[in-house]
Amino acid sequence: MNIRTFIVEDNPTIRESLVGTLREVARVDPVGEAETEAEGSRWLTRNLALWDLAIVDLFLKDGTGFRVLEACRQRNPAQKIVVLSNYATPEIRRKCAHLGADAVFDKATEIDDLIDYCQRRRQERFSSQPAH
């Protein structure tokens, strides 16, 4: 069972690299992507049944990931949102947690931690599925 993942990231190179890495290593299933706050917020809130994990950058081409976090506050508790940012300072991490982020990862130093997080989510999901 793969984790259906939506990515909000305005840098196409980072987005493609992330999708490729996560698909291969963490066995996530990318279900969509957005470059702006409005696109990301709209898709995530209108398609609640279609995603398990959202990976959100904070500084987007148009708008911020903070607003995407706010827009997704009413999601199902099983749906996780993580922030992937170059600005993962203690203050930013606190603000993200306050807005409902489940985790914050630094783009430069914590990609492996993000992959581990995705793998754990997948295992949790897989082990919670009823046996057939």
XYZ file of C-alpha atoms in Angstrom:
132
model
C 0.000 0.000 0.000
C 1.640 3.233 -1.122
C 1.288 6.611 0.541
C -0.547 8.990 -1.795
C 1.535 12.155 -1.706
C 0.856 15.687 -2.938
C 3.806 18.066 -3.284
C 3.630 21.869 -3.037
C 7.004 23.115 -4.295
C 7.712 25.909 -6.782
C 11.137 24.717 -7.934
C 10.613 22.177 -10.772
C 14.077 20.634 -10.324
C 13.545 20.014 -6.611
C 10.000 18.768 -7.262
C 11.112 16.249 -9.903
C 14.025 15.055 -7.788
C 11.769 14.673 -4.759
C 9.110 12.770 -6.695
C 11.713 10.415 -8.166
C 13.476 9.772 -4.874
C 10.297 9.287 -2.878
C 8.758 7.000 -5.498
C 11.859 4.778 -5.654
C 13.098 4.790 -2.075
C 10.029 5.390 0.090
C 7.491 3.842 -2.296
C 5.158 6.798 -2.176
C 2.663 7.432 -4.938
C 2.764 11.068 -6.122
C -0.843 12.064 -6.842
C -0.236 15.676 -7.780
C 1.776 18.808 -7.385
C 1.349 22.549 -7.147
C 3.650 25.561 -7.422
C 1.563 28.153 -5.573
C -0.243 28.578 -2.284
C -3.629 28.861 -4.016
C -3.179 25.745 -6.184
C -1.905 23.658 -3.284
C -4.586 24.778 -0.838
C -7.365 24.329 -3.379
C -6.340 20.804 -4.433
C -5.647 19.544 -0.906
C -8.930 20.840 0.532
C -11.099 19.756 -2.423
C -9.615 16.269 -2.732
C -9.451 15.144 0.887
C -10.126 11.498 -0.006
C -7.243 11.371 -2.497
C -4.132 12.024 -0.384
C -2.356 10.682 2.684
C 0.664 12.978 2.859
C 1.384 16.513 1.696
C 4.933 17.840 1.426
C 4.928 21.640 1.459
C 7.673 24.186 0.803
C 7.279 27.423 2.785
C 8.313 30.012 0.225
C 6.435 29.546 -3.034
C 6.308 31.353 -6.350
C 3.023 32.882 -5.200
C 2.120 32.802 -1.511
C 3.462 30.691 1.350
C 3.312 27.182 2.695
C 2.084 28.631 6.000
C -1.262 29.388 4.346
C -1.382 25.875 2.860
C -0.947 24.491 6.387
C -3.754 26.731 7.637
C -6.053 25.663 4.798
C -5.565 21.994 5.717
C -6.223 22.255 9.431
C -9.545 20.387 9.209
C -8.060 17.300 7.552
C -8.461 13.731 8.762
C -5.960 12.973 11.568
C -4.491 10.161 9.437
C -3.529 12.721 6.783
C -0.090 14.158 7.451
C 1.465 17.392 6.270
C 5.198 17.923 6.431
C 7.201 21.013 5.590
C 10.377 20.777 3.507
C 12.232 24.082 3.601
C 15.626 25.741 3.400
C 14.546 27.792 6.414
C 13.967 25.118 9.062
C 15.010 27.299 12.001
C 13.678 26.560 15.503
C 11.277 29.512 15.156
C 9.985 28.316 11.764
C 9.603 24.766 13.127
C 7.505 26.106 16.039
C 5.326 28.191 13.733
C 4.759 25.213 11.406
C 3.824 22.957 14.338
C 1.423 25.631 15.592
C -0.231 25.706 12.137
C -0.660 21.939 12.089
C 2.491 20.553 10.437
C 3.299 17.021 11.546
C 7.027 17.451 10.870
C 9.532 19.923 9.410
C 12.570 18.888 7.379
C 15.505 20.960 6.158
C 16.035 20.613 2.385
C 19.802 20.747 2.732
C 20.363 18.315 5.585
C 17.227 16.280 6.329
C 16.095 14.623 3.079
C 17.008 11.216 4.535
C 14.830 12.012 7.546
C 11.941 12.853 5.207
C 12.404 9.521 3.404
C 12.460 7.708 6.772
C 9.279 9.547 7.762
C 7.547 8.448 4.541
C 8.667 4.850 5.037
C 7.347 4.842 8.618
C 4.001 6.280 7.477
C 3.755 3.573 4.835
C 4.530 0.828 7.366
C 2.005 2.245 9.849
C -0.626 2.295 7.145
C 0.228 -1.138 5.906
C 0.150 -2.666 9.400
C -3.199 -1.012 10.186
C -4.890 -2.521 7.120
C -7.194 -5.447 7.942
C -5.963 -8.801 6.667
C -7.968 -10.292 3.805
